[in-house]
Short mmCIF file of C-alpha atoms and ligand atoms in Angstrom, two decimals:
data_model
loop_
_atom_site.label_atom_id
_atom_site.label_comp_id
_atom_site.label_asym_id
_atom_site.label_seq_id
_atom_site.Cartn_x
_atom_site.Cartn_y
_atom_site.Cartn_z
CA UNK A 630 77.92 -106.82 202.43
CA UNK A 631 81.01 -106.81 204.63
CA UNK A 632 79.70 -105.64 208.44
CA UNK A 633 82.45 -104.95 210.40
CA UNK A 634 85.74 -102.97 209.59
CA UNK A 635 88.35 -101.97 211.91
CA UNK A 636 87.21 -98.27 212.25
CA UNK A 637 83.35 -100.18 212.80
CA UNK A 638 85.04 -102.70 215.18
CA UNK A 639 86.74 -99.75 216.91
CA UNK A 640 83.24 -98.03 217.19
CA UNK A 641 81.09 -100.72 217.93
CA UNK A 642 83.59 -101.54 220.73
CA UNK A 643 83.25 -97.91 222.21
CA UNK A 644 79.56 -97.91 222.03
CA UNK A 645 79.52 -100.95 223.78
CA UNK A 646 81.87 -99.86 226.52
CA UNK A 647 79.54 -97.48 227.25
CA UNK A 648 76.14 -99.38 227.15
CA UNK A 649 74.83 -98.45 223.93
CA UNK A 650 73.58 -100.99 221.44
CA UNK A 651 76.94 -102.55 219.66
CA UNK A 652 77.05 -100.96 215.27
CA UNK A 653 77.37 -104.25 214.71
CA UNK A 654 74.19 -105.40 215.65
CA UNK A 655 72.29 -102.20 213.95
CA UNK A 656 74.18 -100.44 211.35
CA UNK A 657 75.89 -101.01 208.32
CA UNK A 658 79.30 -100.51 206.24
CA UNK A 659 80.82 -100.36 203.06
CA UNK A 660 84.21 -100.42 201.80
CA UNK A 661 84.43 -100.00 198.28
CA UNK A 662 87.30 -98.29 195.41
CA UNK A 663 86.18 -95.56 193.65
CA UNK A 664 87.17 -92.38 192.06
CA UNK A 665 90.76 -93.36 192.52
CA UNK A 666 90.86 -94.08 196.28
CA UNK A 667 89.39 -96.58 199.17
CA UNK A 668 85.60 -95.28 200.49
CA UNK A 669 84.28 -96.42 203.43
CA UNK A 670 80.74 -95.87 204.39
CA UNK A 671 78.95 -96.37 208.14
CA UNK A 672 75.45 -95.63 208.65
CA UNK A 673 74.88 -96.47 212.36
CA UNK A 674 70.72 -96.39 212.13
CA UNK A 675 69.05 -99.40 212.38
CA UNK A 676 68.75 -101.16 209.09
CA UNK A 677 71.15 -98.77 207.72
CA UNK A 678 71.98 -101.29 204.75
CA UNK A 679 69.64 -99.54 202.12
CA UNK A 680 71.01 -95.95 203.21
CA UNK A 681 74.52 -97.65 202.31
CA UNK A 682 74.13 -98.94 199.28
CA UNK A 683 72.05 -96.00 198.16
CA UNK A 684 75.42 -93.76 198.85
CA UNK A 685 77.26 -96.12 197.47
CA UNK A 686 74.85 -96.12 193.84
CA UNK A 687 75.11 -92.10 194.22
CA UNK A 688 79.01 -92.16 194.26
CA UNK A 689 79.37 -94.85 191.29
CA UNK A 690 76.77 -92.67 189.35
CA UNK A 691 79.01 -89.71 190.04
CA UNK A 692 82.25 -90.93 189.38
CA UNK A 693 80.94 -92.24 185.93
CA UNK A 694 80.14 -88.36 185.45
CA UNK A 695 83.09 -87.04 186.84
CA UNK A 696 85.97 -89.36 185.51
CA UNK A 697 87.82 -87.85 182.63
CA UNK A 698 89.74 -91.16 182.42
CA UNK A 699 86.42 -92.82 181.80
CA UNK A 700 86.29 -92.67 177.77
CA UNK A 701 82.48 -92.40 178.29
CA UNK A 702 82.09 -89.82 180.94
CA UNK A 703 80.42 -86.67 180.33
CA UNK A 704 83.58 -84.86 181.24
CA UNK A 705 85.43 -86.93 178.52
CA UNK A 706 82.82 -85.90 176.31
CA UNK A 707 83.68 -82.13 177.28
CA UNK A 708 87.15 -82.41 176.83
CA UNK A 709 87.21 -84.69 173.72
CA UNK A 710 85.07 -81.38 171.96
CA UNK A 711 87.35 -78.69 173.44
CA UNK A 712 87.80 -76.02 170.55
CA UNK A 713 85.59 -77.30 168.34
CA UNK A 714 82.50 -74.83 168.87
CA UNK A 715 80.03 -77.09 170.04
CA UNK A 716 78.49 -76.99 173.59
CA UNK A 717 77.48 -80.45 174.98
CA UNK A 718 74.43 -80.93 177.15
CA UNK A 719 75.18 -81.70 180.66
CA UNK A 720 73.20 -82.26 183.66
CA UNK A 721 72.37 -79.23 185.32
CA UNK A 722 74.35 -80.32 188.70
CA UNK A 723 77.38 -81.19 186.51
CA UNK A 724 77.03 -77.64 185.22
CA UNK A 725 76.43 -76.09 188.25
CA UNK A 726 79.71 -77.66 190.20
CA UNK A 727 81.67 -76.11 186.69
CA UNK A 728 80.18 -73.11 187.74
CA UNK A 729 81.03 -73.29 191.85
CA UNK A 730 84.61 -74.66 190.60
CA UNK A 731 85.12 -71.14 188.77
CA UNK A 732 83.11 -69.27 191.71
CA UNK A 733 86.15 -70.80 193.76
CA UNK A 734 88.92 -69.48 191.50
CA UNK A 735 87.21 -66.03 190.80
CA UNK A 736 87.30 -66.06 194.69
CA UNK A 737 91.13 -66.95 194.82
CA UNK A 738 92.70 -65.29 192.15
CA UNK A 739 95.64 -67.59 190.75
CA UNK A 740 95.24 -70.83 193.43
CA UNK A 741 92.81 -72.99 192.14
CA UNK A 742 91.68 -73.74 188.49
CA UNK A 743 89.69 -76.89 186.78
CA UNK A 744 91.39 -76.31 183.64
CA UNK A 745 94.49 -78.04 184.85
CA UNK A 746 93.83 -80.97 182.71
CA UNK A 747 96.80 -80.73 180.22
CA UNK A 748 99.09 -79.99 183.30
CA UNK A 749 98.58 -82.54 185.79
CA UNK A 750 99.20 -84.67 182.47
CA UNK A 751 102.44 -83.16 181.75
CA UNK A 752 103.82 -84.09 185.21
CA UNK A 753 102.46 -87.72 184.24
CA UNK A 754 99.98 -87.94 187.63
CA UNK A 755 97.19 -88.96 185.48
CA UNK A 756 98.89 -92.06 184.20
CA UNK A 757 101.27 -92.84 187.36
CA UNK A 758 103.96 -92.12 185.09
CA UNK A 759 104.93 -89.76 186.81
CA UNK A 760 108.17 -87.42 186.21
CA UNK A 761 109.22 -83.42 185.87
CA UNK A 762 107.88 -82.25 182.42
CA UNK A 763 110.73 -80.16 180.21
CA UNK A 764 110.08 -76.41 180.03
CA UNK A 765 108.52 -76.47 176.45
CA UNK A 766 105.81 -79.28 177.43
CA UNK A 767 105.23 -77.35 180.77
CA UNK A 768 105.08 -73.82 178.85
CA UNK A 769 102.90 -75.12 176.11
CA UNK A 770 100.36 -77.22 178.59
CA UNK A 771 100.02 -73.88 181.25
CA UNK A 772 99.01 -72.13 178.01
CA UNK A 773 96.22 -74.13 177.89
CA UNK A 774 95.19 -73.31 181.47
CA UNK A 775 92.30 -70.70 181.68
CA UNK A 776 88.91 -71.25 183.97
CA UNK A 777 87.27 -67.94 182.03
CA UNK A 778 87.77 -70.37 178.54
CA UNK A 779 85.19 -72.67 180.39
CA UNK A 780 81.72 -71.68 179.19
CA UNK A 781 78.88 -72.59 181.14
CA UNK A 782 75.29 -71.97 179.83
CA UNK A 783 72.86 -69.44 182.45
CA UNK A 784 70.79 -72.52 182.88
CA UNK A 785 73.77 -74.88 183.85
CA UNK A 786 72.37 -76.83 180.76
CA UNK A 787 75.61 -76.97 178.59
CA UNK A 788 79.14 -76.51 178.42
CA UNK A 789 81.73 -76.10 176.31
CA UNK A 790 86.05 -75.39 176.42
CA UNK A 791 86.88 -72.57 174.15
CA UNK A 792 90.55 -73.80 173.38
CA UNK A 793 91.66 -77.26 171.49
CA UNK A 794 93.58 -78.97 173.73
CA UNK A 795 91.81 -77.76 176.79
CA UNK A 796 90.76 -80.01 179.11
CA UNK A 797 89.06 -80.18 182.36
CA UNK A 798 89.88 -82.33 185.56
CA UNK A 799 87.85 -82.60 188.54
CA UNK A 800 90.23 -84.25 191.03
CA UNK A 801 90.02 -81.22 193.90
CA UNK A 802 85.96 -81.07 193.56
CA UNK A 803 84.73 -85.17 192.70
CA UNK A 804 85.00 -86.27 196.45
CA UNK A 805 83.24 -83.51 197.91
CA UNK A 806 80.48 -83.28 195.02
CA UNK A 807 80.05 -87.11 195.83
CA UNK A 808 79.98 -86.69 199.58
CA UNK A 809 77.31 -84.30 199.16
CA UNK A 810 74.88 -86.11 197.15
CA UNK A 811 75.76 -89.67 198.79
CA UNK A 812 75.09 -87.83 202.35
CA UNK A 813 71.48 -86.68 200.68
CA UNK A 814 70.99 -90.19 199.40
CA UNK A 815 71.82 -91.75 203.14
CA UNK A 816 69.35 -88.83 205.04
CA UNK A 817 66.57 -89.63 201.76
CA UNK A 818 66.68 -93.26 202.92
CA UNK A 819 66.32 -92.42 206.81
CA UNK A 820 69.84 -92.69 208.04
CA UNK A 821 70.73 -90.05 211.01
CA UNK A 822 73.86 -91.38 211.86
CA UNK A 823 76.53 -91.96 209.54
CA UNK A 824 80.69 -91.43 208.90
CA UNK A 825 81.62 -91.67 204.89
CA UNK A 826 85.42 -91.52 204.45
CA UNK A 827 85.98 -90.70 200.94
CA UNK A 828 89.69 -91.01 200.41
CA UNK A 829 90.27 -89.06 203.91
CA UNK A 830 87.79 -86.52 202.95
CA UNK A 831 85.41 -87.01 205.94
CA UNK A 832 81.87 -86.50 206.30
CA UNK A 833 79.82 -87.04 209.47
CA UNK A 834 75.84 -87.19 209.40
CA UNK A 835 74.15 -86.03 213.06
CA UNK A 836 75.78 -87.66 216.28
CA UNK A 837 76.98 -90.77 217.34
CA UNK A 838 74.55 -92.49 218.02
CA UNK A 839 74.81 -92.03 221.72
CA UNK A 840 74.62 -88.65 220.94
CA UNK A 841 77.97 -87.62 221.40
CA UNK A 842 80.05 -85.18 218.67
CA UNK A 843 82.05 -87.51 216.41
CA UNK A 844 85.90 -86.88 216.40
CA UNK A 845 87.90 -87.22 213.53
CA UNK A 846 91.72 -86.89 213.69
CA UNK A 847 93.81 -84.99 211.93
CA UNK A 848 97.06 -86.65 210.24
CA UNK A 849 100.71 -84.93 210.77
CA UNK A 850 101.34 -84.03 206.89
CA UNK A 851 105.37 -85.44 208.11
CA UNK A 852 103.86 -88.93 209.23
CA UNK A 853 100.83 -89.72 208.41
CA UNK A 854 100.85 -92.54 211.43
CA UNK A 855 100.51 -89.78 213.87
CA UNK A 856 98.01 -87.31 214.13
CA UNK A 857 97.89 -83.14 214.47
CA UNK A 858 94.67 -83.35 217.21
CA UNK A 859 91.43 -84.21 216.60
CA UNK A 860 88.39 -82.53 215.90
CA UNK A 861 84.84 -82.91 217.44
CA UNK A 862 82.33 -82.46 214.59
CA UNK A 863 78.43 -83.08 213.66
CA UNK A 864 77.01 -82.72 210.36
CA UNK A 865 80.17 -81.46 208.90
CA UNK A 866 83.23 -82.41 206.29
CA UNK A 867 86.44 -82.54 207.31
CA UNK A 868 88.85 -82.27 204.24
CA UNK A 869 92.04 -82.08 203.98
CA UNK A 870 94.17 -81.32 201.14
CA UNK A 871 98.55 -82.08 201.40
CA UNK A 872 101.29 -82.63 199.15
CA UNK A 873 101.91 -86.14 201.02
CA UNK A 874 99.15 -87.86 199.56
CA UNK A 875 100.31 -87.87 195.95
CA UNK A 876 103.85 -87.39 194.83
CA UNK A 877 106.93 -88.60 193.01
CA UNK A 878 110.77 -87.88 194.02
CA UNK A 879 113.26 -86.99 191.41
CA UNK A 880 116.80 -86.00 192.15
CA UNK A 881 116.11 -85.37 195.63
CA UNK A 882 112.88 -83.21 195.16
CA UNK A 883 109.89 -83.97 195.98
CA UNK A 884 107.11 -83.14 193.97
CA UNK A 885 103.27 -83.40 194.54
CA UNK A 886 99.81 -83.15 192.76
CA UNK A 887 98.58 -80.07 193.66
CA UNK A 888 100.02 -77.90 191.07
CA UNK A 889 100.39 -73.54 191.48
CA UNK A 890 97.75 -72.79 188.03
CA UNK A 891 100.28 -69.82 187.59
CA UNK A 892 103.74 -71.61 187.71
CA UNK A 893 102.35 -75.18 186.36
CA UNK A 894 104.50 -77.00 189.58
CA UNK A 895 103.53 -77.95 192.61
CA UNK A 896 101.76 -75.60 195.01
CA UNK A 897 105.35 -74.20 197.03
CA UNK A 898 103.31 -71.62 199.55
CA UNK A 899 104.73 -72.89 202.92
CA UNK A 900 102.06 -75.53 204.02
CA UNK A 901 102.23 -78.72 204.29
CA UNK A 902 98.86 -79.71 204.62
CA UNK A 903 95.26 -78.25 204.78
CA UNK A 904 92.10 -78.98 206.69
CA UNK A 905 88.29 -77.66 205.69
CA UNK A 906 86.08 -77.84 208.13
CA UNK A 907 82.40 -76.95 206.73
CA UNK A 908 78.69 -78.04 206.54
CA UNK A 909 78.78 -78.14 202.94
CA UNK A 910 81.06 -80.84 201.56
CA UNK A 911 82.30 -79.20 198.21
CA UNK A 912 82.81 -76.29 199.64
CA UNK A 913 85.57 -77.94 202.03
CA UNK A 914 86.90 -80.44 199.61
CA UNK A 915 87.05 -77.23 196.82
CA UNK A 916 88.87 -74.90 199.39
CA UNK A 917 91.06 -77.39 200.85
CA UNK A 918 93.04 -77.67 197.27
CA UNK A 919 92.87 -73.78 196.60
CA UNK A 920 93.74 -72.11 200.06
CA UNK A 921 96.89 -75.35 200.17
CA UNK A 922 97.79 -73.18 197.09
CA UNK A 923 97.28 -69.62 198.31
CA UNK A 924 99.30 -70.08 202.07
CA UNK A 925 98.40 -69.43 205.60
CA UNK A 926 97.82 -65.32 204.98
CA UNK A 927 95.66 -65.40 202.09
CA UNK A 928 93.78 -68.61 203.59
CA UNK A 929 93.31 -66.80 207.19
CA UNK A 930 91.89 -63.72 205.40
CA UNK A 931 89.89 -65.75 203.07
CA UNK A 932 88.17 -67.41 206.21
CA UNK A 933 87.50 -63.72 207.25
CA UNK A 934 85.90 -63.01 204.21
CA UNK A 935 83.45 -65.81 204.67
CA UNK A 936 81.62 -67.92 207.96
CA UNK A 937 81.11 -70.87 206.39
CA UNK A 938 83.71 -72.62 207.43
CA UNK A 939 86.78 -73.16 209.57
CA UNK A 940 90.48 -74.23 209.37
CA UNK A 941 93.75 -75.98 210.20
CA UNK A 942 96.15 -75.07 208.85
CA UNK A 943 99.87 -77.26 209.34
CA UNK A 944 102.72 -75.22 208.04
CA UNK A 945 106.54 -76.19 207.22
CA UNK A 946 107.59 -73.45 210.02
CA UNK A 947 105.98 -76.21 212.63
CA UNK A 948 102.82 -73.90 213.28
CA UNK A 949 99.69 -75.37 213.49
CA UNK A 950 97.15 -72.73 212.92
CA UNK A 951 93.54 -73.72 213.82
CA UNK A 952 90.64 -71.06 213.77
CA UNK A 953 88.47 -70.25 216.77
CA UNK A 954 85.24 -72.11 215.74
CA UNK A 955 86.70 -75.29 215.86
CA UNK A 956 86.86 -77.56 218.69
CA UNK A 957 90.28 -78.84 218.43
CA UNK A 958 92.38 -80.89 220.54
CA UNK A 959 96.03 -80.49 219.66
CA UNK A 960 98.28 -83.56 219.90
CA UNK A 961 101.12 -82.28 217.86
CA UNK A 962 103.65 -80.64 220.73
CA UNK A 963 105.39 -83.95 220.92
CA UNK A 964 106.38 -83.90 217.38
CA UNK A 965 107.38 -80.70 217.74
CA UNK A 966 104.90 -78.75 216.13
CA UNK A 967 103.40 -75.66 218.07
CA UNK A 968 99.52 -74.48 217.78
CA UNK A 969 98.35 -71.23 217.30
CA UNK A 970 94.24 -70.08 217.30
CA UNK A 971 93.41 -67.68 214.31
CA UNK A 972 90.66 -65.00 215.76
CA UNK A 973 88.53 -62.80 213.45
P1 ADP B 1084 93.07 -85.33 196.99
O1 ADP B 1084 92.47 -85.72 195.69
O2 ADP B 1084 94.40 -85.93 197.25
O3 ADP B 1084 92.13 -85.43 198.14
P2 ADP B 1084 92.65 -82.51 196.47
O4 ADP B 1084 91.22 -82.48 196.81
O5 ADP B 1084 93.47 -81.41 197.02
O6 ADP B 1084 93.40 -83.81 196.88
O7 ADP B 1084 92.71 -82.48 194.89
C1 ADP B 1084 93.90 -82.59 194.17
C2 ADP B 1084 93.55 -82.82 192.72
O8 ADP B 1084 92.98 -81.62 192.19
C3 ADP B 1084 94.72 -83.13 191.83
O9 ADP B 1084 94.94 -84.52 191.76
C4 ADP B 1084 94.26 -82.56 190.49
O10 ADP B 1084 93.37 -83.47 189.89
C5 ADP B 1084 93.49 -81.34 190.89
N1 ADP B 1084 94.28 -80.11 191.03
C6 ADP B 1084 95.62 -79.97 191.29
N2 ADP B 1084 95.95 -78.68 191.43
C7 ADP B 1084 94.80 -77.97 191.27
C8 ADP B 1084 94.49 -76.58 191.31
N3 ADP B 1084 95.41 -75.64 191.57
N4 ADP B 1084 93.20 -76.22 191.09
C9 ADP B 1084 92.24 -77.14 190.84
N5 ADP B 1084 92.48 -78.46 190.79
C10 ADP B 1084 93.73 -78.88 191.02
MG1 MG B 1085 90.02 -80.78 197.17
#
């Protein structure tokens, strides 16, 4: 196993500046590729290896669930028997996060559905080949688009897609499902203190380990060298959901991944980036996709509706709007962005 990264070095070097045991000497890290992106993972106990590769196992177990590129994955299976009447056993957790996915879209009416499937593959983004589909193909594939066609059994035992041709893609849920579970697996095997980056998504277990909140920046969704602020956080994800991080350019547009379920193109609603901020992991990975969708109103009332979480909120107008239960510091004025605090 690989011990020290530069985000570890950085850490260990902090730590040691101010007279704490160096990570080096008592924690472990992990940087691995899965579920399409780079995952790092720091547990900062002492003999942390086991709670790393035990994340580690939980995410590889996951993403062979979860992978509808994966011939052999259950949601393969799913997808592969759309429209043909028969419901295929599933685990109960893969049923319930089918279940939460259409809890989230029942929630936002319009901004956020699992059913995308055919769409995302119309625009090419599952098979990098990526370009603007033609009207019929786009037409024909949003057709297909339809959370309610997704039947889930009471017991989360079985599932099945009403439609032929339906399919199912997990891509705004996989990352925080696997932060959750890895993040059980790491507390399960003792670890206290720990930092999983999953593709940007960030989760933080406890403190640092001298006790201090853990602060995680926040990227400018223009240039993703720079940084919004930062946030101080324990026990909490951090995800963050943008058009930069996946998109193609065709005659001078940009397009991105995170598509509007009611137009079948990408999300247009005047932000340029999201940021989650909850104690449960899917619920911030989940949101971050469907409030980038709904826009800075319906998001801000949304977070009214609810106190399970907070946000930031980056829009094209320049206004940064961060709600008042975060602990934000705002580094974005010299970019020229301004920052606003949402109250309830
Ligand atoms: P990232 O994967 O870049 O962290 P997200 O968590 O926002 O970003 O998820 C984006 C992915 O979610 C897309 O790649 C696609 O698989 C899927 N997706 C895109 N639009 C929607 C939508 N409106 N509702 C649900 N899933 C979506
Ligand atoms: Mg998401």
């Amino acid at each position: 196993m690989k011990r020290l990264f530069p985000l570890f070095l950085a850490l260990s070097l902090s730590l040691s500046a101010c007279g704490a045991p160096t990570v080096g000497d008592v924690g472990a890290s992990e940087q691995f590729f899965a579920m399409d992106t780079i995952m790092t993972v720091n547990v900062l106990d002492e003999n942390g290896e086991a709670a790393v590769q035990a994340a580690r196992a939980e995410i590889d177990r996951l993403e062979q669930m979860l992978s509808r590129t994966r011939e052999d994955s259950v949601i393969a299976l799913l997808n592969t028997h759309a429209g043909d009447g028969s419901a295929l056993a599933v685990e109960p957790e893969l049923g319930a996060l089918l279940r939460f996915a259409q809890s989230v879209s029942q929630d936002l009416p319009g901004c956020f559905d699992i059913t995308i499937a055919p769409v995302m593959d119309a625009w090419g983004f599952t098979r990098e080949e990526r370009h603007v589909p033609d009207p019929d193909t786009l037409a024909d594939t949003l057709a297909l688009v339809d959370w309610r066609a997704l039947t889930v059994a009471e017991d989360d035992a079985s599932a099945r897609l009403e439609e032929p041709g339906m399919a199912v893609d997990l891509g705004a849920v996989a990352k925080g499902f696997a932060a959750q579970r890895a993040a059980d697996a790491i507390r399960a095997a003792g670890g206290t203190s720990a930092l999983l980056d999953l593709g940007g998504n960030i989760t933080v277990l406890g403190s640092k380990p001298d006790g201090a909140d853990w602060r995680v920046a926040v990227k400018d969704p223009q240039d993703t060298e720079r940084q919004l602020g930062v946030v101080s956080l324990r026990d909490k994800t951090l995800s963050t959901s943008g058009g930069y991080e996946r998109y193609f350019e065709a005659n001078g547009i940009t397009y991105h991944h995170i598509l509007d379920p009611e137009t079948g193109y990408p999300a247009d609603s005047g932000l340029l980036s999201v940021t989650v901020v909850s104690s449960d992991p899917l619920l911030a990975d989940a949101l971050s996709t469907a409030l980038f969708v709904a826009g800075r109103q319906a998001a801000l009332d949304y977070w009214r509706s609810r106190d399970d979480f907070e946000l930031i909120l980056c829009g094209s107008d320049g206004v940064v709007t961060v709600t008042e239960g975060l602990t934000f510091a705002f580094r974005g004025e010299e970019h020229g962005y301004t920052c606003e605090t949402a109250r309830r």
